[in-house]
Amino acid sequence: MKEMLIMTPGPTEVAENVRLARAKATTNPDIDLAFYDFYKKTCSKLAQFLKTKNDVRVLAGEGILGLEAACASLTEKGDRVLVLDNGIFGHGFSDFIELYGGEAILLESSGKEAFSLEILEKFLEKDHDFKYATVVHCDTPSGVLNDLSSICPLLKKYGILTVVDSVAAMGGEELQVDKWQIDIALGGSQKVISAPPGLTIASISTEAYQAMTERKSPIASFYCNLLTFKDYYEKKWFPYTMPISDIYGLDQAIDNLLADQEILKRHAMIGHATRQAIENSPLELYLQNGYSNTVSVIKVPEGLNDQEILRKMRENYRVMITGSFDHLAGKVLRIGHMGENARPNKVAYSLYALQKVLEDFGIAFKNNLQEDFLEALN
Ligand SMILES: *Cc1c(COP(=O)(O)O)cnc(C)c1O
C-alpha cells in the first residue's frame, strides 16, 4: 500500500537525515561534558535562526510546554496579563495565566483577520498596566497570521513584556526576535522545523529573566521554570535528563533549515498558490486576510461532513489533512504546507485528492485545483 502523505499543520513529515541523526549512539547527557557543548551549539544555531542574541533553550516537552513555562515563569498572583485573542490558541493562553494566579484580560479582534493594530492602540492608550502580553504568530486552527513586527514593539513602548507563540510559524514565516522586541518566543519541533514532536524551543530576553528573578514569590513549578536552565552551561547541570536523541534530530533539522536559503520564499509561493487555486474554485477560504503561508484553511462545503471528507482522503488517496477543533470543529478543512510539507508535488497531490473526493460528494468544479496551483506557482 502507498505510504500515507501527512499534510497536517503539524506534526509534519520528517526528513531522512533527521531520522538518522536520531539513531546515533548516545551518551549520558547529564555527565558527558561533550553533550553540554552539543546542546549549546544547537541553541546558538537556533538563535541564529531566530535572529536573536537572547538565550535560547530547548525544553523536553512538546510545544505546549513552552506556553505553560512562559506563563508559569512570569506570572505571580494578581498579575495583570493582556491576552490578544483572535484565535483558539490566542484565547487559550488565559487558562495558563489563571492557573498560575494571574488575571488574564482578553482583548478580542476578529478571528477572521490579522489582529487589528488599531484596536490594540486604542486599548493601550486607556489601559497599559500589564506585566506581559501574549500573542500567537500563526493561530493554526484558523490559519491567521498576526503582524508581530508592529504588535510587539507597540506593547514594548508601554513597558509590557511580549510572549509569542510561534509554534506553527517559526521557520516558515519571517521571525525577527530582536528587531521585533520579543521577550519570549516559543516554537515546537514538529511544525515547520520538521522534527518529530517532543521538544519546545524558547528564546528568553534579559528583561524576561529579570522579571523572573525579581518575583516576590517563587515560580510555582519545576518543569516549567525557565530559570532552572539559565546557567546550565556554567554549572554543567540540567534540571532533568535531556532527551539526547530528540536533540540530535532537532540539531539536524535546524541545519536543514539554515541551509535552505529559499525556505521563506517557498512557503510564500506555496501558500499563495494554494489560496489562488481555492479562490478559483467553488470552495471558500475561511479567512478574510492575514493568511499564514504555513497552513490553508478552507470552509467545509454546505451540507458535507468534514470527517467523511477526511476519511475518503485517507482511504482512497492516502493523504492525511485535518479538520479543526473548538468552535471551528466540523466547519473547516486544513492543509498544512509547512516545513517538509511545503513542497509543490505534495501540495499538488493533496489538492488533486481533495477535488476528487469533493466531486464524489457532488461538488461541481469548473476549474482544476491541482493545475491552478501549479500555474500559480510560476
Ligand atoms: C501545534 C501548536 C502548538 C502545540 O500544540 P499541540 O496542539 O499540542 O500540537 C501550540 N501553538 C500553536 C499555535 C500550534 O500550532
Short mmCIF file of C-alpha atoms and ligand atoms in Angstrom, two decimals:
data_model
loop_
_atom_site.label_atom_id
_atom_site.label_comp_id
_atom_site.label_asym_id
_atom_site.label_seq_id
_atom_site.Cartn_x
_atom_site.Cartn_y
_atom_site.Cartn_z
CA MET A 1 0.00 0.00 0.00
CA LYS A 2 1.09 3.56 -0.78
CA GLU A 3 2.62 5.40 2.15
CA MET A 4 0.35 7.97 3.79
CA LEU A 5 1.18 11.56 2.87
CA ILE A 6 0.97 13.55 6.10
CA MET A 7 -0.29 17.04 5.19
CA THR A 8 -1.49 18.19 8.60
CA PRO A 9 -0.39 21.53 10.08
CA GLY A 10 2.00 19.65 12.34
CA PRO A 11 3.31 17.14 13.01
CA THR A 12 4.90 17.30 9.58
CA GLU A 13 6.97 14.78 7.64
CA VAL A 14 10.48 14.21 8.95
CA ALA A 15 13.44 14.17 6.56
CA GLU A 16 15.59 11.05 6.39
CA ASN A 17 18.72 12.78 7.70
CA VAL A 18 16.77 13.89 10.79
CA ARG A 19 15.54 10.34 11.38
CA LEU A 20 19.09 9.04 11.00
CA ALA A 21 20.51 11.66 13.38
CA ARG A 22 18.08 10.36 16.00
CA ALA A 23 19.57 6.89 15.59
CA LYS A 24 23.12 7.96 16.53
CA ALA A 25 24.81 6.33 19.53
CA THR A 26 24.03 8.20 22.74
CA THR A 27 25.91 9.09 25.88
CA ASN A 28 24.82 10.09 29.40
CA PRO A 29 23.80 13.69 28.72
CA ASP A 30 23.97 14.65 32.42
CA ILE A 31 27.57 13.58 32.86
CA ASP A 32 29.24 13.73 29.46
CA LEU A 33 30.56 17.27 29.12
CA ALA A 34 30.62 16.92 25.33
CA PHE A 35 26.81 16.91 25.40
CA TYR A 36 26.76 20.33 27.11
CA ASP A 37 28.78 21.65 24.19
CA PHE A 38 26.50 19.95 21.69
CA TYR A 39 23.37 21.39 23.36
CA LYS A 40 24.97 24.83 23.48
CA LYS A 41 25.84 24.68 19.78
CA THR A 42 22.29 23.60 18.89
CA CYS A 43 20.95 26.56 20.90
CA SER A 44 23.24 29.02 19.12
CA LYS A 45 22.12 27.73 15.73
CA LEU A 46 18.55 28.26 16.91
CA ALA A 47 19.45 31.81 17.99
CA GLN A 48 20.85 32.48 14.53
CA PHE A 49 17.66 31.07 13.02
CA LEU A 50 15.52 33.30 15.29
CA LYS A 51 17.71 36.36 14.67
CA THR A 52 18.38 36.94 18.34
CA LYS A 53 21.20 37.49 20.79
CA ASN A 54 18.91 36.27 23.59
CA ASP A 55 19.41 32.95 25.31
CA VAL A 56 17.74 30.04 23.56
CA ARG A 57 16.82 26.85 25.36
CA VAL A 58 15.44 23.52 24.19
CA LEU A 59 12.99 22.01 26.67
CA ALA A 60 11.94 18.38 26.85
CA GLY A 61 8.28 18.59 26.01
CA GLU A 62 6.01 19.31 23.07
CA GLY A 63 5.22 22.98 22.20
CA ILE A 64 2.53 23.35 24.85
CA LEU A 65 5.27 23.06 27.49
CA GLY A 66 6.73 26.34 26.21
CA LEU A 67 3.40 28.17 26.50
CA GLU A 68 2.91 26.93 30.04
CA ALA A 69 6.56 27.53 31.02
CA ALA A 70 6.42 31.17 29.87
CA CYS A 71 3.24 31.78 31.90
CA ALA A 72 4.47 29.83 34.93
CA SER A 73 7.80 31.65 34.99
CA LEU A 74 6.38 35.17 34.60
CA THR A 75 3.04 35.08 36.40
CA GLU A 76 2.64 35.97 40.06
CA LYS A 77 -0.62 36.04 41.96
CA GLY A 78 -2.67 39.05 40.90
CA ASP A 79 -0.50 39.99 37.88
CA ARG A 80 -2.50 41.52 35.07
CA VAL A 81 -1.72 39.92 31.71
CA LEU A 82 -3.03 41.08 28.34
CA VAL A 83 -4.14 38.25 26.06
CA LEU A 84 -4.51 39.10 22.37
CA ASP A 85 -7.41 36.91 21.39
CA ASN A 86 -8.11 36.36 17.71
CA GLY A 87 -7.85 32.61 17.66
CA ILE A 88 -8.15 29.43 19.67
CA PHE A 89 -4.51 29.26 20.83
CA GLY A 90 -4.61 33.02 21.45
CA HIS A 91 -7.60 32.63 23.75
CA GLY A 92 -6.08 29.53 25.36
CA PHE A 93 -3.23 31.49 26.93
CA SER A 94 -5.71 32.79 29.52
CA ASP A 95 -6.01 29.29 31.02
CA PHE A 96 -2.27 29.10 31.75
CA ILE A 97 -2.22 32.63 33.14
CA GLU A 98 -5.06 31.89 35.52
CA LEU A 99 -3.62 28.53 36.51
CA TYR A 100 -0.63 30.43 37.93
CA GLY A 101 -2.75 33.04 39.72
CA GLY A 102 -2.69 35.84 37.14
CA GLU A 103 -5.57 37.89 35.89
CA ALA A 104 -6.00 37.43 32.12
CA ILE A 105 -7.51 40.42 30.35
CA LEU A 106 -8.70 39.33 26.93
CA LEU A 107 -8.60 41.78 24.06
CA GLU A 108 -10.58 40.49 21.11
CA SER A 109 -10.16 41.17 17.43
CA SER A 110 -11.97 39.39 14.60
CA GLY A 111 -10.88 35.77 14.29
CA LYS A 112 -11.07 36.09 10.50
CA GLU A 113 -8.19 38.52 10.05
CA ALA A 114 -4.86 39.59 11.47
CA PHE A 115 -5.15 41.22 14.91
CA SER A 116 -6.18 44.84 14.44
CA LEU A 117 -3.40 47.22 15.43
CA GLU A 118 -5.98 49.96 15.73
CA ILE A 119 -7.92 48.03 18.38
CA LEU A 120 -4.69 47.42 20.27
CA GLU A 121 -3.55 51.07 20.04
CA LYS A 122 -6.88 52.39 21.28
CA PHE A 123 -6.98 49.89 24.11
CA LEU A 124 -3.41 50.58 25.30
CA GLU A 125 -4.00 54.33 25.37
CA LYS A 126 -6.52 53.73 28.14
CA ASP A 127 -5.05 50.70 29.89
CA HIS A 128 -1.45 49.52 29.78
CA ASP A 129 -0.75 48.28 33.27
CA PHE A 130 0.23 44.75 32.31
CA LYS A 131 3.23 42.66 33.28
CA TYR A 132 3.25 40.93 29.92
CA ALA A 133 1.11 40.23 26.89
CA THR A 134 0.63 37.06 24.89
CA VAL A 135 0.20 36.86 21.14
CA VAL A 136 0.10 33.97 18.71
CA HIS A 137 2.10 34.30 15.49
CA CYS A 138 0.11 31.80 13.36
CA ASP A 139 -3.05 30.65 15.14
CA THR A 140 -3.20 27.27 13.44
CA PRO A 141 -6.89 26.29 13.89
CA SER A 142 -7.93 29.23 11.68
CA GLY A 143 -4.57 29.85 9.98
CA VAL A 144 -4.49 33.53 10.91
CA LEU A 145 -1.10 35.25 10.94
CA ASN A 146 -0.55 38.18 13.27
CA ASP A 147 1.84 41.01 12.46
CA LEU A 148 4.38 40.72 15.27
CA SER A 149 6.57 43.40 13.69
CA SER A 150 4.04 46.07 14.68
CA ILE A 151 2.29 44.44 17.68
CA CYS A 152 5.35 43.62 19.79
CA PRO A 153 7.15 46.99 19.51
CA LEU A 154 3.87 48.74 20.38
CA LEU A 155 3.47 46.65 23.54
CA LYS A 156 7.08 47.31 24.49
CA LYS A 157 6.53 51.04 24.11
CA TYR A 158 4.23 50.69 27.11
CA GLY A 159 6.75 48.59 29.02
CA ILE A 160 4.80 45.36 28.53
CA LEU A 161 6.83 42.17 28.10
CA THR A 162 5.93 40.14 25.00
CA VAL A 163 5.34 36.39 24.91
CA VAL A 164 4.88 34.95 21.43
CA ASP A 165 3.62 31.50 20.42
CA SER A 166 5.30 30.97 17.06
CA VAL A 167 4.98 27.18 17.18
CA ALA A 168 3.20 26.99 13.81
CA ALA A 169 5.09 29.80 12.04
CA MET A 170 8.72 29.72 13.19
CA GLY A 171 10.80 28.87 10.12
CA GLY A 172 8.01 29.33 7.59
CA GLU A 173 7.22 32.97 8.25
CA GLU A 174 9.62 35.78 8.96
CA LEU A 175 10.51 36.00 12.64
CA GLN A 176 12.99 38.56 13.95
CA VAL A 177 13.09 38.19 17.70
CA ASP A 178 15.44 41.10 18.48
CA LYS A 179 14.20 43.58 15.91
CA TRP A 180 10.58 42.96 16.89
CA GLN A 181 11.40 43.04 20.64
CA ILE A 182 10.01 39.63 21.54
CA ASP A 183 10.88 38.75 25.13
CA ILE A 184 9.89 35.11 24.96
CA ALA A 185 9.50 33.43 21.56
CA LEU A 186 8.22 29.86 21.55
CA GLY A 187 8.45 27.12 18.97
CA GLY A 188 7.93 23.37 18.69
CA SER A 189 9.94 20.69 16.92
CA GLN A 190 7.06 19.20 14.95
CA LYS A 191 5.82 22.08 12.79
CA VAL A 192 7.93 23.92 10.18
CA ILE A 193 11.09 22.62 11.81
CA SER A 194 10.02 19.12 10.72
CA ALA A 195 11.45 17.03 13.52
CA PRO A 196 9.16 14.65 15.44
CA PRO A 197 7.04 16.11 18.27
CA GLY A 198 8.63 16.29 21.70
CA LEU A 199 10.66 19.49 22.01
CA THR A 200 9.98 23.13 22.80
CA ILE A 201 12.24 25.96 21.66
CA ALA A 202 12.25 29.11 23.79
CA SER A 203 14.22 32.34 23.45
CA ILE A 204 14.34 34.42 26.61
CA SER A 205 15.36 38.09 26.84
CA THR A 206 17.32 39.73 29.66
CA GLU A 207 14.20 41.66 30.64
CA ALA A 208 12.17 38.47 30.84
CA TYR A 209 14.84 36.88 33.06
CA GLN A 210 14.81 40.00 35.20
CA ALA A 211 11.04 39.77 35.68
CA MET A 212 11.53 36.16 36.81
CA THR A 213 14.37 36.87 39.24
CA GLU A 214 12.59 39.90 40.72
CA ARG A 215 9.50 37.92 41.63
CA LYS A 216 8.28 38.17 45.19
CA SER A 217 7.03 34.58 45.20
CA PRO A 218 8.86 31.54 43.82
CA ILE A 219 7.90 30.08 40.44
CA ALA A 220 5.19 27.52 41.19
CA SER A 221 6.65 24.78 39.02
CA PHE A 222 9.88 22.92 38.50
CA TYR A 223 9.45 21.53 34.99
CA CYS A 224 8.00 24.82 33.74
CA ASN A 225 10.60 27.03 35.43
CA LEU A 226 12.67 28.74 32.73
CA LEU A 227 15.19 29.98 35.30
CA THR A 228 16.42 26.46 36.03
CA PHE A 229 18.03 26.37 32.57
CA LYS A 230 19.64 29.79 32.81
CA ASP A 231 23.16 28.81 33.83
CA TYR A 232 23.19 25.15 32.79
CA TYR A 233 26.43 25.53 30.85
CA GLU A 234 28.47 27.21 33.60
CA LYS A 235 27.06 24.83 36.20
CA LYS A 236 27.22 21.79 33.91
CA TRP A 237 23.82 20.88 35.21
CA PHE A 238 20.47 20.30 33.52
CA PRO A 239 17.32 20.34 35.67
CA TYR A 240 16.42 16.92 34.25
CA THR A 241 17.99 14.44 31.85
CA MET A 242 17.83 15.82 28.33
CA PRO A 243 16.26 13.64 25.60
CA ILE A 244 19.50 13.34 23.72
CA SER A 245 18.20 11.55 20.61
CA ASP A 246 15.44 14.12 20.15
CA ILE A 247 18.06 16.87 20.37
CA TYR A 248 20.33 15.13 17.83
CA GLY A 249 17.35 15.11 15.48
CA LEU A 250 16.49 18.75 16.14
CA ASP A 251 20.09 19.78 15.51
CA GLN A 252 19.99 18.15 12.07
CA ALA A 253 16.58 19.69 11.35
CA ILE A 254 17.98 23.15 12.16
CA ASP A 255 20.95 22.51 9.87
CA ASN A 256 18.46 21.66 7.13
CA LEU A 257 16.56 24.91 7.72
CA LEU A 258 19.66 27.09 7.86
CA ALA A 259 20.93 25.56 4.60
CA ASP A 260 17.61 26.16 2.88
CA GLN A 261 18.03 29.73 1.61
CA GLU A 262 14.71 29.70 -0.22
CA ILE A 263 12.56 28.44 2.59
CA LEU A 264 10.53 31.60 3.28
CA LYS A 265 10.10 32.23 -0.42
CA ARG A 266 8.92 28.66 -0.98
CA HIS A 267 6.38 28.92 1.85
CA ALA A 268 5.12 32.22 0.44
CA MET A 269 4.80 30.81 -3.09
CA ILE A 270 3.05 27.65 -1.95
CA GLY A 271 0.71 29.50 0.40
CA HIS A 272 -0.21 31.96 -2.31
CA ALA A 273 -0.70 29.28 -5.00
CA THR A 274 -2.88 27.15 -2.70
CA ARG A 275 -5.12 30.10 -1.90
CA GLN A 276 -5.28 31.05 -5.58
CA ALA A 277 -6.44 27.55 -6.56
CA ILE A 278 -9.11 27.59 -3.82
CA GLU A 279 -10.29 31.06 -4.83
CA ASN A 280 -10.77 29.94 -8.46
CA SER A 281 -12.95 27.06 -7.28
CA PRO A 282 -16.38 26.69 -5.67
CA LEU A 283 -14.58 26.35 -2.32
CA GLU A 284 -14.04 29.25 0.09
CA LEU A 285 -11.16 30.22 2.31
CA TYR A 286 -12.08 30.70 5.97
CA LEU A 287 -10.12 33.92 6.50
CA GLN A 288 -10.64 37.38 5.04
CA ASN A 289 -7.00 38.42 5.38
CA GLY A 290 -3.91 37.64 7.45
CA TYR A 291 -3.21 34.31 5.77
CA SER A 292 -0.32 32.32 7.15
CA ASN A 293 1.79 30.65 4.49
CA THR A 294 2.13 27.55 6.66
CA VAL A 295 -1.49 26.36 6.55
CA SER A 296 -4.57 26.86 4.37
CA VAL A 297 -7.99 26.75 5.98
CA ILE A 298 -10.98 26.01 3.75
CA LYS A 299 -14.67 26.08 4.68
CA VAL A 300 -16.41 22.70 4.59
CA PRO A 301 -18.89 22.97 1.68
CA GLU A 302 -22.57 23.31 2.75
CA GLY A 303 -24.17 20.01 3.59
CA LEU A 304 -20.95 17.96 3.72
CA ASN A 305 -19.35 16.30 6.73
CA ASP A 306 -15.70 17.04 7.42
CA GLN A 307 -14.96 13.61 8.88
CA GLU A 308 -16.28 11.82 5.81
CA ILE A 309 -14.15 14.00 3.55
CA LEU A 310 -11.07 13.38 5.66
CA ARG A 311 -11.72 9.63 5.78
CA LYS A 312 -12.08 9.38 2.00
CA MET A 313 -8.92 11.42 1.54
CA ARG A 314 -7.04 8.90 3.69
CA GLU A 315 -8.67 5.72 2.42
CA ASN A 316 -8.88 6.45 -1.29
CA TYR A 317 -5.86 8.70 -1.79
CA ARG A 318 -3.63 8.11 1.25
CA VAL A 319 -3.50 11.80 2.09
CA MET A 320 -3.96 12.97 5.66
CA ILE A 321 -5.26 16.50 6.03
CA THR A 322 -7.33 17.59 9.01
CA GLY A 323 -10.35 19.45 10.30
CA SER A 324 -10.17 21.84 13.21
CA PHE A 325 -11.34 21.99 16.83
CA ASP A 326 -13.19 24.06 19.41
CA HIS A 327 -15.66 26.43 17.72
CA LEU A 328 -14.20 25.56 14.28
CA ALA A 329 -14.82 21.81 14.64
CA GLY A 330 -16.71 20.49 11.62
CA LYS A 331 -16.58 23.86 9.89
CA VAL A 332 -13.20 23.87 8.14
CA LEU A 333 -10.59 21.66 6.50
CA ARG A 334 -6.90 22.40 6.93
CA ILE A 335 -3.97 21.58 4.67
CA GLY A 336 -0.59 22.04 6.33
CA HIS A 337 2.08 23.21 3.90
CA MET A 338 4.89 23.87 6.32
CA GLY A 339 8.47 22.64 6.52
CA GLU A 340 8.93 19.32 4.73
CA ASN A 341 5.32 19.57 3.57
CA ALA A 342 5.96 22.85 1.75
CA ARG A 343 6.86 21.02 -1.46
CA PRO A 344 4.95 21.64 -4.70
CA ASN A 345 4.44 17.95 -5.53
CA LYS A 346 2.99 17.15 -2.10
CA VAL A 347 0.57 20.08 -2.09
CA ALA A 348 -0.41 19.46 -5.72
CA TYR A 349 -1.29 15.83 -4.97
CA SER A 350 -3.25 16.83 -1.88
CA LEU A 351 -5.31 19.31 -3.90
CA TYR A 352 -5.89 16.68 -6.59
CA ALA A 353 -7.15 14.25 -3.94
CA LEU A 354 -9.33 16.90 -2.30
CA GLN A 355 -11.00 17.75 -5.60
CA LYS A 356 -11.63 14.07 -6.44
CA VAL A 357 -13.18 13.42 -3.03
CA LEU A 358 -15.37 16.52 -3.15
CA GLU A 359 -16.52 15.64 -6.67
CA ASP A 360 -17.55 12.23 -5.35
CA PHE A 361 -19.67 14.10 -2.82
CA GLY A 362 -21.36 16.05 -5.62
CA ILE A 363 -19.43 19.33 -5.64
CA ALA A 364 -19.10 20.58 -9.24
CA PHE A 365 -15.75 22.13 -10.11
CA LYS A 366 -15.22 24.20 -13.24
CA ASN A 367 -11.52 24.53 -12.53
CA ASN A 368 -8.80 22.08 -11.62
CA LEU A 369 -7.28 22.71 -8.20
CA GLN A 370 -4.01 20.95 -8.93
CA GLU A 371 -3.47 22.70 -12.28
CA ASP A 372 -4.38 26.10 -10.90
CA PHE A 373 -2.00 25.56 -8.00
CA LEU A 374 0.88 24.61 -10.30
CA GLU A 375 0.13 27.53 -12.65
CA ALA A 376 0.08 30.00 -9.76
CA LEU A 377 3.47 28.77 -8.54
CA ASN A 378 5.17 30.27 -11.55
C1 LIG B 1 0.82 22.99 17.33
C2 LIG B 1 0.72 24.21 18.12
C3 LIG B 1 1.03 24.24 19.47
C4 LIG B 1 1.37 22.97 20.19
O1 LIG B 1 0.17 22.36 20.45
P1 LIG B 1 -0.30 20.87 20.13
O2 LIG B 1 -1.78 21.03 19.93
O3 LIG B 1 0.00 20.08 21.32
O4 LIG B 1 0.39 20.38 18.91
C5 LIG B 1 0.96 25.45 20.13
N1 LIG B 1 0.61 26.58 19.49
C6 LIG B 1 0.30 26.59 18.18
C7 LIG B 1 -0.09 27.88 17.53
C8 LIG B 1 0.34 25.41 17.46
O5 LIG B 1 0.02 25.40 16.16
#
